[in-house]
Short mmCIF file of C-alpha atoms (C1' of nucleotides) in Angstrom, two decimals:
data_model
loop_
_atom_site.label_atom_id
_atom_site.label_comp_id
_atom_site.label_asym_id
_atom_site.label_seq_id
_atom_site.Cartn_x
_atom_site.Cartn_y
_atom_site.Cartn_z
CA MET A 1 -5.99 3.58 -33.43
CA PRO A 2 -7.12 7.05 -33.22
CA GLU A 3 -5.83 10.28 -34.82
CA LEU A 4 -7.78 12.31 -37.41
CA PRO A 5 -6.36 10.34 -40.46
CA GLU A 6 -7.09 6.96 -38.88
CA VAL A 7 -10.73 8.01 -37.97
CA GLU A 8 -11.05 9.37 -41.39
CA THR A 9 -9.98 6.28 -43.00
CA VAL A 10 -12.36 4.19 -40.88
CA ALA A 11 -15.44 6.24 -41.34
CA ARG A 12 -15.03 6.30 -45.07
CA ARG A 13 -14.56 2.57 -45.31
CA LEU A 14 -17.42 1.90 -43.01
CA ASN A 15 -19.60 4.19 -44.98
CA GLU A 16 -18.69 2.09 -48.19
CA VAL A 17 -20.05 -1.23 -46.67
CA ALA A 18 -22.39 -0.31 -44.43
CA ALA A 19 -24.43 2.80 -45.76
CA GLY A 20 -28.17 1.97 -46.17
CA ALA A 21 -28.31 -0.86 -43.66
CA VAL A 22 -31.26 -1.09 -41.26
CA LEU A 23 -30.31 -1.41 -37.49
CA GLU A 24 -32.25 -4.35 -35.99
CA ARG A 25 -30.67 -4.97 -32.44
CA ILE A 26 -28.04 -3.58 -30.33
CA VAL A 27 -26.08 -5.71 -27.80
CA ILE A 28 -23.82 -3.98 -25.19
CA ASN A 29 -21.28 -6.19 -23.12
CA ASP A 30 -19.79 -3.37 -21.20
CA LYS A 31 -21.61 -1.42 -18.20
CA LYS A 32 -19.37 1.61 -18.99
CA ILE A 33 -21.39 1.96 -22.28
CA ALA A 34 -24.82 2.89 -21.07
CA LEU A 35 -26.20 4.44 -24.48
CA PRO A 36 -29.39 5.83 -22.97
CA GLY A 37 -32.21 6.37 -25.60
CA ARG A 38 -30.84 3.86 -27.95
CA LYS A 39 -34.28 2.73 -28.83
CA VAL A 40 -34.78 5.64 -31.19
CA LEU A 41 -32.30 3.76 -33.51
CA ASN A 42 -34.09 0.40 -33.64
CA GLY A 43 -35.35 -0.10 -37.22
CA ALA A 44 -33.50 3.13 -38.39
CA ALA A 45 -31.48 3.10 -41.59
CA LEU A 46 -27.88 4.15 -41.62
CA ARG A 47 -27.83 6.97 -43.98
CA ARG A 48 -24.05 7.71 -43.76
CA VAL A 49 -20.78 7.42 -41.70
CA TYR A 50 -18.49 10.22 -41.52
CA ARG A 51 -15.54 11.61 -39.48
CA ALA A 52 -16.55 14.29 -36.94
CA GLY A 53 -13.47 15.52 -35.21
CA LYS A 54 -11.74 12.36 -33.85
CA THR A 55 -15.01 10.62 -33.75
CA VAL A 56 -16.75 8.22 -36.11
CA ALA A 57 -20.48 9.64 -36.62
CA LEU A 58 -23.04 7.02 -37.92
CA GLU A 59 -26.24 9.04 -39.01
CA PHE A 60 -29.30 7.45 -38.96
CA ASP A 61 -32.86 8.03 -40.69
CA ALA A 62 -35.41 7.44 -37.85
CA GLY A 63 -38.35 8.80 -39.56
CA GLY A 64 -38.30 12.44 -39.16
CA SER A 65 -35.35 12.85 -37.00
CA MET A 66 -31.71 12.14 -37.81
CA PRO A 67 -30.11 10.89 -34.78
CA LEU A 68 -26.41 9.65 -34.75
CA LEU A 69 -24.14 7.15 -32.96
CA GLN A 70 -20.86 8.98 -31.95
CA ILE A 71 -18.07 6.69 -31.39
CA HIS A 72 -14.71 7.68 -29.87
CA LEU A 73 -12.21 4.88 -30.22
CA ARG A 74 -9.70 6.70 -27.78
CA MET A 75 -6.46 4.43 -27.49
CA THR A 76 -7.23 1.00 -28.74
CA GLY A 77 -10.98 0.93 -30.00
CA ARG A 78 -11.51 -0.55 -33.42
CA LEU A 79 -14.60 -1.08 -35.45
CA PHE A 80 -15.30 -4.35 -37.54
CA TRP A 81 -17.79 -4.95 -39.95
CA ILE A 82 -18.93 -8.52 -40.46
CA GLU A 83 -21.02 -9.26 -43.60
CA LYS A 84 -23.89 -11.36 -43.11
CA GLY A 85 -23.81 -14.79 -44.36
CA ALA A 86 -20.41 -14.25 -45.40
CA ASP A 87 -16.94 -15.26 -43.79
CA ILE A 88 -15.69 -11.58 -44.23
CA VAL A 89 -14.33 -9.23 -41.65
CA HIS A 90 -13.70 -5.80 -42.55
CA THR A 91 -11.30 -4.20 -40.12
CA PHE A 92 -10.70 -0.93 -41.94
CA ASP A 93 -7.81 0.16 -40.21
CA GLY A 94 -5.61 -2.89 -41.37
CA TYR A 95 -7.21 -5.18 -43.70
CA VAL A 96 -10.08 -6.97 -45.31
CA ASN A 97 -10.03 -10.76 -44.76
CA ALA A 98 -11.82 -13.88 -43.54
CA VAL A 99 -11.00 -14.04 -39.93
CA LYS A 100 -12.66 -16.45 -37.57
CA GLY A 101 -13.25 -15.07 -34.05
CA VAL A 102 -12.04 -11.56 -34.42
CA GLY A 103 -13.34 -9.47 -31.69
CA ARG A 104 -14.43 -12.19 -29.58
CA LYS A 105 -12.38 -11.21 -26.66
CA HIS A 106 -12.84 -7.32 -26.23
CA CYS A 107 -16.10 -6.86 -28.21
CA ARG A 108 -17.86 -4.10 -26.05
CA ALA A 109 -21.00 -3.63 -28.24
CA ARG A 110 -22.49 -5.21 -31.30
CA PHE A 111 -24.84 -3.38 -33.82
CA TYR A 112 -26.84 -5.92 -36.02
CA PHE A 113 -28.18 -4.59 -39.15
CA ASP A 114 -30.08 -6.42 -41.90
CA THR A 115 -26.76 -6.87 -44.00
CA GLY A 116 -24.31 -7.38 -41.47
CA SER A 117 -22.98 -6.35 -37.84
CA LEU A 118 -20.94 -3.63 -36.66
CA LEU A 119 -18.37 -4.66 -33.78
CA PHE A 120 -16.91 -2.17 -31.31
CA VAL A 121 -13.69 -3.86 -29.99
CA ASP A 122 -11.80 -2.26 -27.34
CA PRO A 123 -9.18 -3.71 -25.01
CA ARG A 124 -8.69 -0.98 -22.81
CA ARG A 125 -12.01 0.19 -22.67
CA PHE A 126 -11.34 3.84 -22.96
CA GLY A 127 -13.51 4.18 -26.06
CA THR A 128 -17.11 5.89 -25.76
CA ILE A 129 -20.26 5.77 -27.44
CA LYS A 130 -23.10 8.23 -27.50
CA ILE A 131 -26.16 9.21 -29.07
CA ALA A 132 -26.44 12.63 -30.49
CA ALA A 133 -29.91 13.90 -31.22
CA ASP A 134 -28.97 15.33 -34.58
CA GLU A 135 -25.79 16.63 -36.41
CA SER A 136 -25.58 20.00 -34.19
CA ASP A 137 -25.56 17.82 -31.01
CA LEU A 138 -22.29 16.07 -31.96
CA ASP A 139 -19.48 16.76 -29.52
CA ILE A 140 -16.72 18.24 -31.35
CA PRO A 141 -14.78 20.67 -29.33
CA GLY A 142 -12.62 22.50 -31.69
CA ALA A 143 -11.60 23.34 -35.19
CA ASP A 144 -11.20 20.65 -37.94
CA PRO A 145 -7.71 21.31 -39.39
CA SER A 146 -8.48 19.22 -42.57
CA THR A 147 -11.03 21.84 -43.92
CA ALA A 148 -10.70 24.95 -45.86
CA ALA A 149 -12.16 26.91 -43.10
CA PHE A 150 -8.83 26.12 -41.03
CA THR A 151 -7.00 29.01 -42.58
CA LEU A 152 -3.75 30.71 -41.48
CA ALA A 153 -5.72 33.49 -39.95
CA VAL A 154 -7.98 31.02 -37.84
CA PHE A 155 -4.85 29.35 -36.84
CA ARG A 156 -3.29 32.42 -35.57
CA GLU A 157 -6.46 33.59 -33.64
CA LEU A 158 -6.50 30.03 -31.92
CA LEU A 159 -2.89 30.43 -30.88
CA ALA A 160 -3.57 33.73 -29.69
CA ASP A 161 -0.90 34.53 -26.87
CA SER A 162 -0.86 31.17 -25.18
CA SER A 163 2.19 30.53 -22.93
CA GLN A 164 1.79 26.81 -23.39
CA ASN A 165 4.44 24.64 -25.07
CA ILE A 166 3.38 24.19 -28.77
CA LYS A 167 3.38 20.31 -28.57
CA LEU A 168 0.84 20.36 -25.70
CA TRP A 169 -1.08 23.22 -27.57
CA LEU A 170 -1.50 21.15 -30.67
CA LEU A 171 -2.90 18.22 -28.55
CA ARG A 172 -5.61 20.43 -27.26
CA GLN A 173 -8.94 19.30 -28.64
CA ASP A 174 -10.72 22.39 -27.72
CA LYS A 175 -8.44 24.33 -30.10
CA ILE A 176 -7.99 21.87 -32.84
CA THR A 177 -9.79 18.74 -32.76
CA GLY A 178 -7.91 15.71 -34.64
CA LEU A 179 -4.41 16.08 -33.97
CA GLY A 180 -2.77 13.50 -31.56
CA ASN A 181 0.70 12.28 -30.39
CA ILE A 182 1.93 10.90 -33.44
CA TYR A 183 0.92 13.89 -35.82
CA ALA A 184 1.95 16.51 -33.22
CA SER A 185 5.55 15.36 -33.39
CA GLU A 186 5.59 14.93 -37.11
CA ILE A 187 3.93 18.29 -37.57
CA LEU A 188 6.79 19.98 -35.45
CA PHE A 189 9.55 18.37 -37.25
CA ASP A 190 8.23 19.36 -40.60
CA ALA A 191 7.93 22.91 -39.44
CA GLY A 192 11.28 22.79 -37.84
CA VAL A 193 9.91 24.02 -34.41
CA HIS A 194 11.10 22.61 -31.42
CA PRO A 195 8.39 21.02 -29.21
CA GLU A 196 8.99 23.08 -26.00
CA ARG A 197 8.55 26.48 -27.46
CA PRO A 198 6.11 28.42 -25.87
CA VAL A 199 3.48 29.41 -28.44
CA ASN A 200 3.76 33.10 -27.64
CA SER A 201 7.44 32.94 -28.59
CA LEU A 202 6.43 31.70 -32.13
CA THR A 203 7.43 33.98 -34.95
CA SER A 204 4.91 34.93 -37.70
CA ASP A 205 6.89 32.74 -40.12
CA GLU A 206 6.92 29.74 -37.90
CA ILE A 207 3.12 30.02 -37.26
CA LYS A 208 2.93 29.89 -40.97
CA ARG A 209 5.17 27.00 -41.33
CA LEU A 210 3.10 25.00 -38.62
CA HIS A 211 0.00 25.69 -40.56
CA ARG A 212 1.51 24.46 -43.68
CA ALA A 213 2.80 21.39 -41.92
CA ILE A 214 -0.47 20.43 -40.33
CA LYS A 215 -2.30 20.63 -43.73
CA LYS A 216 0.60 18.87 -45.33
CA ILE A 217 1.09 16.07 -42.84
CA LEU A 218 -2.84 15.29 -42.32
CA ARG A 219 -3.34 15.46 -46.19
CA SER A 220 -0.45 12.84 -46.53
CA ALA A 221 -1.35 10.66 -43.77
CA ILE A 222 -5.05 10.31 -45.02
CA LYS A 223 -3.92 9.74 -48.67
CA HIS A 224 -1.80 6.63 -46.97
CA CYS A 225 -4.93 5.54 -45.03
CA GLY A 226 -3.41 6.58 -41.55
CA THR A 227 -0.73 4.89 -39.47
CA THR A 228 -1.19 1.22 -38.53
CA PHE A 229 0.97 -0.17 -35.54
CA SER A 230 -0.39 -3.82 -35.68
CA ASP A 231 0.84 -7.38 -35.63
CA PHE A 232 -1.76 -8.36 -38.07
CA GLN A 233 -0.74 -9.37 -41.56
CA SER A 234 -2.57 -10.66 -44.37
CA SER A 235 -2.01 -11.59 -48.07
CA GLU A 236 -3.47 -8.06 -48.96
CA GLY A 237 -1.12 -6.40 -46.51
CA SER A 238 -1.84 -3.41 -44.49
CA LEU A 239 -4.10 -0.53 -45.52
CA GLY A 240 -2.67 2.03 -43.30
CA GLU A 241 0.93 2.90 -44.57
CA TYR A 242 1.77 6.04 -43.18
CA GLN A 243 3.95 4.32 -40.39
CA ASN A 244 6.40 4.08 -43.33
CA TYR A 245 6.60 7.90 -43.66
CA LEU A 246 7.12 8.68 -40.04
CA LYS A 247 10.12 10.78 -39.57
CA VAL A 248 10.42 11.35 -35.67
CA TYR A 249 7.71 9.47 -33.99
CA GLY A 250 8.99 6.35 -32.17
CA ARG A 251 12.28 6.74 -33.67
CA ALA A 252 14.23 7.72 -30.70
CA GLY A 253 18.22 6.99 -31.13
CA CYS A 254 17.75 6.68 -35.01
CA GLY A 255 19.42 9.32 -37.32
CA CYS A 256 17.29 12.22 -38.52
CA SER A 257 16.46 11.88 -42.25
CA ASP A 258 17.65 15.31 -43.05
CA CYS A 259 20.76 15.87 -40.66
CA GLY A 260 21.74 12.57 -39.16
CA ALA A 261 21.49 13.87 -35.78
CA GLU A 262 20.06 11.59 -33.09
CA ILE A 263 16.16 11.79 -32.80
CA THR A 264 15.49 12.41 -28.97
CA ARG A 265 12.32 11.36 -26.94
CA LEU A 266 11.06 13.89 -24.47
CA VAL A 267 8.39 13.73 -21.98
CA GLN A 268 5.67 16.38 -21.91
CA GLY A 269 2.29 16.17 -20.16
CA GLN A 270 3.04 12.34 -19.55
CA ARG A 271 3.43 11.66 -23.27
CA SER A 272 6.34 11.08 -25.27
CA THR A 273 7.50 13.68 -27.87
CA PHE A 274 10.05 12.93 -30.45
CA TYR A 275 12.20 15.47 -32.36
CA CYS A 276 15.43 16.22 -33.79
CA PRO A 277 17.46 18.50 -31.69
CA ASP A 278 19.18 20.02 -34.73
CA CYS A 279 16.73 20.50 -37.11
CA GLN A 280 13.95 21.85 -34.62
CA VAL A 281 14.89 25.17 -32.78
"C1'" DC B 1 -6.36 31.38 -14.73
"C1'" DT B 2 -2.43 27.72 -15.31
"C1'" DT B 3 0.07 23.27 -14.92
"C1'" DT B 4 0.68 18.65 -13.08
"C1'" DC B 5 -0.63 14.43 -12.31
"C1'" DA B 6 -3.27 10.33 -10.93
"C1'" DG B 7 -6.60 7.79 -13.10
"C1'" DC B 8 -9.37 5.15 -16.39
"C1'" DC B 9 -7.88 -0.16 -18.44
"C1'" DT B 10 -5.42 -4.21 -20.88
"C1'" DG B 11 -1.57 -6.04 -23.13
"C1'" DG B 12 2.84 -6.26 -25.34
"C1'" DG B 13 7.74 -6.18 -24.96
"C1'" DC B 14 11.76 -6.02 -22.26
"C1'" DG B 15 15.36 -7.31 -18.71
"C1'" DC B 16 16.29 -10.18 -15.09
"C1'" DT C 1 8.22 -19.68 -17.46
"C1'" DG C 2 7.40 -15.74 -14.37
"C1'" DC C 3 7.70 -11.19 -12.34
"C1'" DG C 4 8.09 -6.43 -12.27
"C1'" DC C 5 8.86 -2.80 -14.89
"C1'" DC C 6 7.77 0.60 -18.83
"C1'" DC C 7 5.56 1.61 -22.54
"C1'" DA C 8 1.13 2.66 -25.57
"C1'" DG C 9 -2.38 6.45 -31.69
"C1'" DG C 10 -6.91 9.88 -25.60
"C1'" DC C 11 -8.93 12.52 -22.46
"C1'" DT C 12 -10.95 13.92 -17.62
"C1'" DG C 13 -10.89 15.77 -13.33
"C1'" DA C 14 -8.84 17.09 -8.96
"C1'" DA C 15 -5.11 19.23 -6.71
"C1'" DA C 16 -1.45 22.51 -6.59
#
DNA sequence: CTTTCAGCCTGGGCGC
DNA sequence: TGCGCCCAGGCTGAAA
């Protein structure tokens, strides 16, 4: 579950339940996760958890230094927090409930703290975990579109005169870090821009609309705690609700909410793009 | 430089 | 019930 709004949601909620906990032990169940130098974290207190680009950053106080665990969820990575001594599992992306055996199957790493434990569960095993020596060592390739620093002028500068399709460009993490396949489609629909338009063909007004759409869609998705595609149900319902607001993603064959034309699926860079052939030109 | 495209992995859903 | 496809919120690295 991994675009900017989902990662933001996970990081905030993990911070709420885990900040201040002291790390006691790390157990890794997957050889793909080497995590060299992890000893520096033993006995360290978790200062805070925040989103950095598309990753979850766990900042520790290791007595003099502030190393971080940087977790990238990729396609299917999820984080669970199990409170010590309680039958409660916090899943952050979906619900909080009592669940027996959650994460037993694809748990790739477990971090035991004094007040609970953090599980990194990832069926497809694409996710990564690394240790950063300090905040400046975090691996964040591009600009964060949710910050005030991401202005229209900055956006224009990043776009430069690229000849790439705008859809593929929006997925470039070295330019903008955080957008993924769902929000790229939603942003293009909101801005009324066709996904195959070369960046250097965009008018000044279209760039302005795209910039506004990026801000608007992300703000709204974060407010709704991201998009949750999941079979998980609980009495409390799902925390991520933005799936109810998607206008094009995953809606091929459905009518456009604005004009009624059929939403079309297109493949770009081996990824699906959804758009309205009438509204997006 | 750019663009394409296999690969990394597992599982769910669908048609037969 | 099973098999063979296609699909999946990400990204890398090699080839063209």
